[in-house]
Short mmCIF file of C-alpha atoms in Angstrom, two decimals:
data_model
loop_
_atom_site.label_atom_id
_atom_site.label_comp_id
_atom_site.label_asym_id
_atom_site.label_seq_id
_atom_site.Cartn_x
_atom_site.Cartn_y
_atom_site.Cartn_z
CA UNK C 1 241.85 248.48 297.69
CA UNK C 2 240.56 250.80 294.96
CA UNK C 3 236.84 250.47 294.12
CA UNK C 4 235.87 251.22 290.54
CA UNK C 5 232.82 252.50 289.84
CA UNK C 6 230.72 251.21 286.41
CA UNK C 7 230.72 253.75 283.75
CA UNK C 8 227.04 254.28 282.62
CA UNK C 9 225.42 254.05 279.14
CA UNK C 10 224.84 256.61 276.67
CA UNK C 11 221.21 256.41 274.97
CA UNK C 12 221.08 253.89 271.40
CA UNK C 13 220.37 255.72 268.62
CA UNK C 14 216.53 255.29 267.25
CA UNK C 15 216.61 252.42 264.92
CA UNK C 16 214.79 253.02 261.91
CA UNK C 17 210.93 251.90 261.74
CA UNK C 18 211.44 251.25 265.72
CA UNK C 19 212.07 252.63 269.12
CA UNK C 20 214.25 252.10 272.07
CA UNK C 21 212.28 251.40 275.38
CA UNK C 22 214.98 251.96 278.35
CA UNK C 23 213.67 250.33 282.16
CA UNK C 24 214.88 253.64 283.40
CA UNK C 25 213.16 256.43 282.36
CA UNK C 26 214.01 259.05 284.29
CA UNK C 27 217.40 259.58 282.98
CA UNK C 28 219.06 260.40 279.50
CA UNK C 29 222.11 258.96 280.96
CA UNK C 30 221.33 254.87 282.27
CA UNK C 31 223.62 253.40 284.95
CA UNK C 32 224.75 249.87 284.60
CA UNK C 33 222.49 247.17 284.82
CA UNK C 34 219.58 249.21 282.92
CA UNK C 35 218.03 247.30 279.98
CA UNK C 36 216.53 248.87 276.57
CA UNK C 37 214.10 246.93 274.69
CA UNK C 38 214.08 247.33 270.99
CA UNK C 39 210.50 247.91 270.10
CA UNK C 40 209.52 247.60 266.25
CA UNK C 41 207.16 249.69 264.31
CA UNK C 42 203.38 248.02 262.84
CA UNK C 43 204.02 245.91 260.21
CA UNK C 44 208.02 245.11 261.39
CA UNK C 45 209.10 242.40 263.48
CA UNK C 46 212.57 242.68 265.11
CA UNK C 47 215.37 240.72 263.76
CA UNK C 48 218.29 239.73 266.31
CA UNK C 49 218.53 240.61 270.44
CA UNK C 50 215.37 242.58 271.28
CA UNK C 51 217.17 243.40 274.91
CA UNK C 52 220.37 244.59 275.96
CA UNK C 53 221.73 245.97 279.19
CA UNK C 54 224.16 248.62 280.40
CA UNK C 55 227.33 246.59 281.63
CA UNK C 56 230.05 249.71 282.34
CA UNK C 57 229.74 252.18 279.72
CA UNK C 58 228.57 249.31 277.02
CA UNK C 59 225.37 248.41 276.07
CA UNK C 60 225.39 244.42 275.52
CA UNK C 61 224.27 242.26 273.10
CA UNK C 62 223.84 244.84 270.37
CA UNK C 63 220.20 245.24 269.79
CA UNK C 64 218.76 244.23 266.57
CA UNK C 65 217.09 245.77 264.09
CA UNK C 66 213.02 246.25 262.78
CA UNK C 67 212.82 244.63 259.93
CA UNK C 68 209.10 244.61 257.79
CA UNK C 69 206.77 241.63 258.09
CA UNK C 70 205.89 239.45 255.45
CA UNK C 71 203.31 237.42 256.28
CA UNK C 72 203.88 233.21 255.40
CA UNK C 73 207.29 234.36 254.55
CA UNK C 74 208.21 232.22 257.93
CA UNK C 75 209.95 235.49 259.72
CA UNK C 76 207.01 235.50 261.81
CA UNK C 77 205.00 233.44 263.64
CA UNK C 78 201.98 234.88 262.37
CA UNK C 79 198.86 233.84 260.89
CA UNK C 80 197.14 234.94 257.53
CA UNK C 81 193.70 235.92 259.80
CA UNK C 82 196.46 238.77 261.40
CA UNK C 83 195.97 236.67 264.79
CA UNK C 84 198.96 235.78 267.22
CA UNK C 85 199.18 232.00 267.20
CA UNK C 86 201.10 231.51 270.27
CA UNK C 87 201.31 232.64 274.23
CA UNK C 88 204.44 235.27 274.70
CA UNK C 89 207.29 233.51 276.81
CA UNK C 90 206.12 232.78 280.79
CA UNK C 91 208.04 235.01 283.32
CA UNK C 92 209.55 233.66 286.39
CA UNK C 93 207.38 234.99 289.18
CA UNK C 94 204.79 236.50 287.06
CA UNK C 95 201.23 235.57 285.17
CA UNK C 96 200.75 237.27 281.75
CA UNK C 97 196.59 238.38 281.83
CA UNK C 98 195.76 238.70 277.95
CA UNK C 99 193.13 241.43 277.43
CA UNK C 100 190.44 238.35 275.91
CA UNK C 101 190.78 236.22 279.06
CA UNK C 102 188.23 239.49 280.61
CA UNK C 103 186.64 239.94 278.22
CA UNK C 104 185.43 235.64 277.78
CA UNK C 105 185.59 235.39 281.95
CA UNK C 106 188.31 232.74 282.04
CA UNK C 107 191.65 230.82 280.64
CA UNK C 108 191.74 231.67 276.48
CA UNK C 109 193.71 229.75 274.65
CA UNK C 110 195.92 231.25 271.41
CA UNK C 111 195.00 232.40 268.91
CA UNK C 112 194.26 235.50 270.09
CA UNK C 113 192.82 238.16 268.11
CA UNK C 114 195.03 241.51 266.80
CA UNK C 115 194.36 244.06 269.30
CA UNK C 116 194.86 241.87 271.92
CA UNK C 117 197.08 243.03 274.90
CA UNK C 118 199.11 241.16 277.19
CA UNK C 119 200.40 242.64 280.67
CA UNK C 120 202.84 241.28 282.82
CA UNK C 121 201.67 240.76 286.70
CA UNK C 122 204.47 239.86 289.34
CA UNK C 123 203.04 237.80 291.93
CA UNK C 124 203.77 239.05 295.77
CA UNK C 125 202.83 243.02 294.19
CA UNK C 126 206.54 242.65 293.11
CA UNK C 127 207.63 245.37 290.60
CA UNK C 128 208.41 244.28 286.80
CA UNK C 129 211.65 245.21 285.14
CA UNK C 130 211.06 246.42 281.98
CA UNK C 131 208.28 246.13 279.37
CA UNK C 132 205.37 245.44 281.15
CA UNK C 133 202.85 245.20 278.01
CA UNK C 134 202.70 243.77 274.96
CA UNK C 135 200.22 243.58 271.69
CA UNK C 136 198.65 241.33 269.40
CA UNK C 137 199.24 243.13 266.05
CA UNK C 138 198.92 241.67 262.63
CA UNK C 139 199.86 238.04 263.78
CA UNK C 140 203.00 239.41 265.90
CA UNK C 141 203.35 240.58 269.66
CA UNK C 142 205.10 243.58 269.72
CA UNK C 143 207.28 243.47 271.61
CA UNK C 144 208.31 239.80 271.59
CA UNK C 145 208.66 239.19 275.07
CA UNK C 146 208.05 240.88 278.47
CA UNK C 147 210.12 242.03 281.16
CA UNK C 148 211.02 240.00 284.00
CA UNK C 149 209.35 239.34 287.97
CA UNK C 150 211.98 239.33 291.41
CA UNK C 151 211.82 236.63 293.68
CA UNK C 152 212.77 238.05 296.63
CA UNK C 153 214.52 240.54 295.25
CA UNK C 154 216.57 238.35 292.65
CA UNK C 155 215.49 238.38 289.13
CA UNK C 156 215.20 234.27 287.53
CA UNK C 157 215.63 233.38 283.92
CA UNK C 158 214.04 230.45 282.48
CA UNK C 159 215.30 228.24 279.72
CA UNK C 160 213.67 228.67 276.35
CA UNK C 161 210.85 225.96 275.34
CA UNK C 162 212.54 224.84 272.06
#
């Protein structure tokens, strides 16, 4: 039997008002299974997938693109006050600590204030894939979503909330 090896990934090309966050960055070259997270610019929100991951020399689903916020326009849930009105999506495995919940000594409840960060913690001292941090800015959490928690070494997906 012949055993193929997967081709890897060359980097994306810096979208415009945005940057490319890769999971691996020790490399300018990323093997398969790496992800890049499209990361938007203050005062852009990212339109389409805001992750995609090296499968054999493609990177797949195209990333979107950074697109510029207009607030009440309804292409972000954000607020006129510039405050995020919802939590960021849970994560298998993992407990998203928002930077108020020290600050009030407890459980806070959106909205939370611009400025406000959110970091990923896997449980067990597991190590995240990917982004690890997000912020409160101007009514949208850049970036949209965190990275995701092992469970014994397999990584879970939950189902959207919609």
């Amino acid at each position: 039997l012949l055993k193929f090896k997967e081709l890897p990934c060359i980097p994306i090309s810096k979208p415009p008002n945005g940057d490319v966050i890769y999971s691996d960055i020790t490399s300018n070259i990323y093997a398969s299974k790496t992800t890049a997270n499209l990361l938007c610019n203050l005062g852009f929100i990212p339109i389409g997938p805001v992750e995609t991951t090296c499968k054999n020399g493609q990177w797949e689903p195209s990333l979107g693109f950074c697109q510029q916020s207009i607030i009440g326009s309804g292409l972000s849930q954000s607020s006129i006050s510039g405050q995020c009105l919802y939590e960021l999506p849970i994560v298998a495995n993992g407990k998203i600590r928002y930077s108020t919940m020290l600050a009030k000594k407890g459980n806070v409840l959106p909205p939370y204030d611009s400025g406000t960060t959110a970091t990923l913690i896997c449980k067990s001292n597991a190590i995240p894939m990917g982004i690890m941090l997000s912020t409160c800015i101007n009514g949208s959490w850049n970036p949209p979503m965190l990275g995701r928690c092992p469970v014994n070494g397999i990584f879970i997906y939950l189902p959207c909330n919609k």
